[in-house]
Tab-separated table of C-alpha atoms in Angstrom:
chain	number	residue	atom	x	y	z
A	97	MET	CA	-23.239	7.992	-26.862
A	98	THR	CA	-19.458	7.910	-27.233
A	99	THR	CA	-16.800	7.697	-24.556
A	100	SER	CA	-13.631	9.751	-24.261
A	101	LEU	CA	-11.869	6.789	-22.671
A	102	ASP	CA	-9.829	4.590	-24.981
A	103	TYR	CA	-10.488	1.078	-23.708
A	104	SER	CA	-7.383	-0.274	-25.425
A	105	THR	CA	-5.099	1.981	-23.364
A	106	MET	CA	-7.104	2.609	-20.206
A	107	PHE	CA	-4.558	0.836	-18.005
A	108	ARG	CA	-1.533	2.463	-19.614
A	109	LEU	CA	0.574	4.904	-17.603
A	110	ASP	CA	2.832	6.324	-20.296
A	111	GLY	CA	4.268	9.707	-19.430
A	112	ARG	CA	3.378	9.469	-15.747
A	113	ARG	CA	5.742	9.454	-12.796
A	114	ALA	CA	4.976	6.988	-10.011
A	115	VAL	CA	6.628	6.880	-6.596
A	116	VAL	CA	6.408	3.630	-4.638
A	117	LEU	CA	7.263	3.896	-0.943
A	118	GLY	CA	8.323	0.549	0.468
A	119	ALA	CA	9.501	-0.685	-2.925
A	120	GLY	CA	12.385	-2.704	-1.526
A	121	SER	CA	10.429	-5.918	-1.028
A	122	GLY	CA	7.056	-7.644	-1.071
A	123	ILE	CA	4.023	-5.827	-2.443
A	124	GLY	CA	5.932	-2.605	-3.040
A	125	ARG	CA	8.489	-4.327	-5.232
A	126	GLU	CA	5.809	-6.011	-7.341
A	127	ALA	CA	3.815	-2.777	-7.590
A	128	ALA	CA	6.849	-0.917	-8.903
A	129	GLN	CA	7.429	-3.508	-11.613
A	130	ALA	CA	3.765	-3.574	-12.618
A	131	LEU	CA	3.538	0.205	-12.916
A	132	ALA	CA	6.680	0.274	-15.044
A	133	ALA	CA	5.276	-2.465	-17.272
A	134	GLN	CA	2.371	-0.136	-18.060
A	135	GLY	CA	4.711	2.656	-19.074
A	136	ALA	CA	5.181	4.650	-15.874
A	137	GLU	CA	8.472	6.234	-14.870
A	138	VAL	CA	8.910	4.630	-11.461
A	139	VAL	CA	10.835	5.884	-8.448
A	140	CYS	CA	11.556	2.932	-6.155
A	141	ALA	CA	11.812	4.383	-2.642
A	142	ASP	CA	12.714	2.459	0.473
A	143	LEU	CA	14.394	2.927	3.839
A	144	ASP	CA	16.992	0.375	2.696
A	145	PRO	CA	18.962	1.946	-0.183
A	146	ASP	CA	20.321	-1.407	-1.370
A	147	ALA	CA	16.813	-2.884	-1.533
A	148	ALA	CA	15.561	0.189	-3.411
A	149	ALA	CA	18.412	-0.145	-5.906
A	150	ALA	CA	17.764	-3.860	-6.377
A	151	THR	CA	14.102	-3.198	-7.157
A	152	ALA	CA	15.014	-0.430	-9.581
A	153	ASP	CA	17.381	-2.818	-11.377
A	154	ARG	CA	14.617	-5.420	-11.638
A	155	THR	CA	12.071	-2.847	-12.753
A	156	GLY	CA	13.927	-1.652	-15.815
A	157	PRO	CA	16.040	1.123	-17.337
A	158	GLY	CA	13.472	3.848	-16.671
A	159	ALA	CA	13.332	3.183	-12.919
A	160	THR	CA	15.350	5.007	-10.294
A	161	ALA	CA	16.103	4.256	-6.647
A	162	LEU	CA	15.612	6.581	-3.707
A	163	ALA	CA	16.578	6.045	-0.076
A	164	LEU	CA	13.736	7.540	1.956
A	165	ASP	CA	12.481	7.220	5.515
A	166	VAL	CA	8.747	7.868	5.702
A	167	LEU	CA	9.174	8.803	9.372
A	168	ASP	CA	11.408	11.730	8.398
A	169	ARG	CA	9.031	14.587	7.647
A	170	ALA	CA	11.739	16.866	6.317
A	171	ALA	CA	12.996	14.139	3.979
A	172	LEU	CA	9.467	13.481	2.710
A	173	ALA	CA	8.909	17.159	1.987
A	174	GLY	CA	12.278	17.351	0.257
A	175	ALA	CA	11.569	14.277	-1.864
A	176	ALA	CA	8.151	15.593	-2.900
A	177	ARG	CA	9.788	18.875	-3.916
A	178	ASP	CA	12.818	17.381	-5.671
A	179	LEU	CA	10.860	14.766	-7.630
A	180	GLY	CA	8.679	17.401	-9.252
A	181	ASP	CA	5.428	16.285	-10.839
A	182	VAL	CA	4.347	13.004	-9.228
A	183	ASP	CA	1.258	11.508	-10.848
A	184	VAL	CA	0.979	8.332	-8.745
A	185	LEU	CA	1.971	7.771	-5.131
A	186	VAL	CA	1.860	4.259	-3.662
A	187	LEU	CA	2.473	3.731	0.044
A	188	THR	CA	3.147	0.134	1.080
A	189	ALA	CA	5.539	0.674	4.006
A	190	GLY	CA	4.282	-0.774	7.287
A	191	THR	CA	5.170	-2.809	10.357
A	192	HIS	CA	3.534	-5.210	12.793
A	193	VAL	CA	4.117	-6.521	16.296
A	194	ARG	CA	1.917	-9.528	17.029
A	195	LYS	CA	1.109	-9.303	20.726
A	196	ARG	CA	-1.987	-9.076	22.864
A	197	LEU	CA	-2.786	-5.636	24.225
A	198	LEU	CA	-1.642	-6.377	27.766
A	199	ASP	CA	1.712	-7.598	26.477
A	200	TYR	CA	2.438	-4.538	24.342
A	201	SER	CA	5.118	-2.123	25.428
A	202	ALA	CA	4.741	1.600	24.906
A	203	GLU	CA	7.693	1.518	22.531
A	204	GLU	CA	6.072	-1.192	20.403
A	205	PHE	CA	2.792	0.724	20.273
A	206	ASP	CA	4.580	3.878	19.184
A	207	ARG	CA	6.561	1.958	16.556
A	208	VAL	CA	3.511	0.350	14.930
A	209	VAL	CA	1.244	3.381	15.079
A	210	GLY	CA	4.110	5.701	14.204
A	211	LEU	CA	4.996	4.004	10.925
A	212	ASN	CA	1.563	2.765	9.870
A	213	LEU	CA	-0.576	5.749	10.806
A	214	ARG	CA	1.593	8.806	11.362
A	215	GLY	CA	3.764	7.804	8.425
A	216	ALA	CA	0.694	7.650	6.192
A	217	PHE	CA	-0.419	11.054	7.481
A	218	ASP	CA	2.932	12.623	6.635
A	219	VAL	CA	3.127	10.968	3.214
A	220	ILE	CA	-0.398	12.092	2.270
A	221	ARG	CA	0.428	15.661	3.255
A	222	ALA	CA	3.850	15.776	1.598
A	223	PHE	CA	2.722	14.431	-1.779
A	224	GLY	CA	-0.988	15.230	-1.721
A	225	GLY	CA	-0.494	18.960	-1.339
A	226	PRO	CA	1.545	19.368	-4.533
A	227	MET	CA	-0.827	17.037	-6.399
A	228	ALA	CA	-3.805	19.147	-5.352
A	229	ALA	CA	-1.984	22.310	-6.419
A	230	ARG	CA	-1.367	20.782	-9.875
A	231	GLY	CA	-4.935	19.509	-10.111
A	232	ARG	CA	-4.227	15.846	-10.727
A	233	GLY	CA	-2.856	12.669	-9.184
A	234	SER	CA	-3.651	9.307	-7.647
A	235	ILE	CA	-2.675	8.299	-4.117
A	236	ILE	CA	-2.886	4.608	-3.237
A	237	GLY	CA	-2.374	3.529	0.355
A	238	PHE	CA	-2.370	0.088	1.889
A	239	SER	CA	-4.817	-0.656	4.650
A	240	SER	CA	-5.558	-4.282	5.550
A	241	MET	CA	-8.418	-6.693	5.989
A	242	ARG	CA	-7.404	-6.433	9.659
A	243	ALA	CA	-9.029	-3.012	9.671
A	244	VAL	CA	-12.373	-4.832	9.774
A	245	ALA	CA	-11.599	-8.456	10.752
A	246	LEU	CA	-9.133	-9.041	13.548
A	247	GLU	CA	-8.027	-11.667	16.026
A	248	PRO	CA	-6.251	-11.635	19.405
A	249	GLY	CA	-2.742	-10.294	19.039
A	250	GLN	CA	-3.659	-8.050	16.091
A	251	GLY	CA	-5.269	-5.168	17.981
A	252	VAL	CA	-2.726	-2.377	17.592
A	253	TYR	CA	-1.950	-3.233	13.978
A	254	SER	CA	-5.668	-3.433	13.204
A	255	ALA	CA	-6.326	-0.080	14.856
A	256	SER	CA	-3.515	1.536	12.887
A	257	LYS	CA	-4.838	0.160	9.607
A	258	ALA	CA	-8.394	1.250	10.392
A	259	GLY	CA	-6.932	4.697	10.956
A	260	VAL	CA	-5.102	4.547	7.630
A	261	THR	CA	-8.378	3.738	5.878
A	262	GLN	CA	-10.089	6.757	7.371
A	263	LEU	CA	-7.121	9.032	6.636
A	264	LEU	CA	-7.206	8.010	2.992
A	265	ARG	CA	-10.959	8.520	2.784
A	266	ALA	CA	-10.604	11.933	4.394
A	267	ALA	CA	-7.933	12.841	1.866
A	268	ALA	CA	-10.242	11.685	-0.924
A	269	THR	CA	-12.955	14.082	0.215
A	270	GLU	CA	-10.541	16.983	0.678
A	271	PHE	CA	-8.425	16.522	-2.459
A	272	GLY	CA	-11.222	15.390	-4.783
A	273	PRO	CA	-12.369	18.883	-5.802
A	274	SER	CA	-8.786	19.534	-6.944
A	275	GLY	CA	-8.739	16.469	-9.198
A	276	VAL	CA	-6.755	14.113	-6.953
A	277	ARG	CA	-8.053	10.613	-6.295
A	278	VAL	CA	-7.195	8.745	-3.095
A	279	ASN	CA	-7.954	5.066	-2.500
A	280	ALA	CA	-7.006	2.187	-0.223
A	281	ILE	CA	-6.171	-1.431	-0.950
A	282	ALA	CA	-6.945	-3.925	1.811
A	283	PRO	CA	-4.928	-7.117	1.348
A	284	GLY	CA	-5.669	-10.394	3.039
A	285	ILE	CA	-3.001	-12.844	4.106
A	286	VAL	CA	-0.151	-12.404	1.652
A	287	GLU	CA	3.277	-14.007	1.551
A	288	THR	CA	5.588	-11.099	2.335
A	289	PRO	CA	8.408	-10.384	4.804
A	290	LEU	CA	5.774	-8.925	7.166
A	291	THR	CA	4.081	-12.325	7.486
A	292	ALA	CA	7.275	-14.415	7.673
A	293	GLN	CA	6.668	-15.226	11.342
A	294	ILE	CA	3.345	-16.934	10.549
A	295	MET	CA	4.599	-18.543	7.369
A	296	ALA	CA	7.305	-20.297	9.377
A	297	GLU	CA	4.691	-22.191	11.434
A	298	PRO	CA	3.095	-24.957	9.301
A	299	ASP	CA	-0.080	-25.202	11.419
A	300	TRP	CA	-0.642	-21.455	11.336
A	301	TYR	CA	0.145	-21.295	7.645
A	302	ARG	CA	-2.483	-23.942	6.879
A	303	ALA	CA	-5.049	-22.417	9.215
A	304	TYR	CA	-4.742	-19.044	7.536
A	305	ALA	CA	-4.958	-20.603	4.089
A	306	ASP	CA	-8.145	-22.423	5.063
A	307	LYS	CA	-9.771	-19.178	6.246
A	308	SER	CA	-9.651	-17.741	2.753
A	309	VAL	CA	-12.454	-18.654	0.333
A	310	LEU	CA	-9.743	-19.628	-2.152
A	311	ASN	CA	-8.069	-21.819	0.501
A	312	ARG	CA	-4.628	-20.349	0.009
A	313	TRP	CA	-2.423	-17.391	0.793
A	314	GLY	CA	-2.081	-14.520	-1.632
A	315	ARG	CA	1.141	-13.709	-3.454
A	316	ALA	CA	2.631	-10.232	-3.525
A	317	GLU	CA	2.262	-10.003	-7.290
A	318	GLU	CA	-1.488	-10.558	-6.956
A	319	LEU	CA	-1.794	-7.081	-5.450
A	320	ALA	CA	-0.074	-5.411	-8.395
A	321	GLY	CA	-3.154	-5.408	-10.612
A	322	ALA	CA	-5.123	-3.475	-8.029
A	323	VAL	CA	-2.346	-0.884	-7.850
A	324	VAL	CA	-2.273	-0.454	-11.635
A	325	TYR	CA	-6.059	-0.175	-11.753
A	326	LEU	CA	-6.209	2.570	-9.127
A	327	ALA	CA	-3.270	4.400	-10.710
A	328	SER	CA	-4.752	4.388	-14.196
A	329	ASP	CA	-7.627	6.012	-16.072
A	330	ALA	CA	-9.523	2.742	-15.702
A	331	SER	CA	-10.461	3.995	-12.216
A	332	SER	CA	-11.024	7.651	-13.149
A	333	PHE	CA	-14.325	7.795	-11.184
A	334	VAL	CA	-13.044	5.825	-8.185
A	335	THR	CA	-11.990	7.694	-5.069
A	336	GLY	CA	-12.477	7.141	-1.347
A	337	ALA	CA	-12.769	3.422	-2.012
A	338	VAL	CA	-11.340	0.459	-0.129
A	339	LEU	CA	-10.541	-2.363	-2.536
A	340	ALA	CA	-10.340	-5.722	-0.764
A	341	VAL	CA	-7.826	-8.127	-2.273
A	342	ASP	CA	-8.142	-10.832	0.360
A	343	GLY	CA	-9.122	-14.078	-1.352
A	344	GLY	CA	-12.642	-13.681	0.001
A	345	TRP	CA	-11.561	-13.668	3.682
A	346	THR	CA	-13.932	-10.845	4.657
A	347	ALA	CA	-16.765	-12.147	2.461
A	348	ALA	CA	-17.390	-15.353	4.394
A	349	ASP	CA	-17.999	-16.027	8.066
């Protein structure tokens, strides 16, 4: 039996356009560079235009920058239309307010759920519809290990990420017959601007490192391989999946 998949190029993305939302820093920035390294034409999108431009400069001559607010539905629809054929969509944008439920304000709840969950909903619709119409594409969203393993002060964020997981799985079932794959990546504790508050506290930093099976925090670049895998033909039969990249945090009690 022979295979139609060329194992020597199965991770290559030559000729494909990838849009990374949240490319200005952290995991998004590393994902953009990794996709470009495999041959993709990368659009580095971020709310901060200077950060988007800086990532595009780091990513290489084929990369472009785009200022885009994922909370602006009209802007999302316009970007999806103006960019034309998008083969890979990566959504890393997110926010967090670490407070117990009784301490949360309504504004903070709306901010976290609005960006993490409603933003994902709008992004999936804006880019997933055209992908389904063309009959191809890969959507990669970021959930979190907090969708399944939480602690006091993480409730709203965890709920939003659990919702993101289910949204992505729903999209996988609805877009799959049209040839579009949709998957989630669930990071563990990773050194990014979103975790700067914890990183600044030595006791917390060490405690979180010890909770991982590998006894350390993850680095943003260690998520890039998962993004490339789910974007490429190497994962051609993978959809509706949640890929944990958490240093074994959710594997051990």
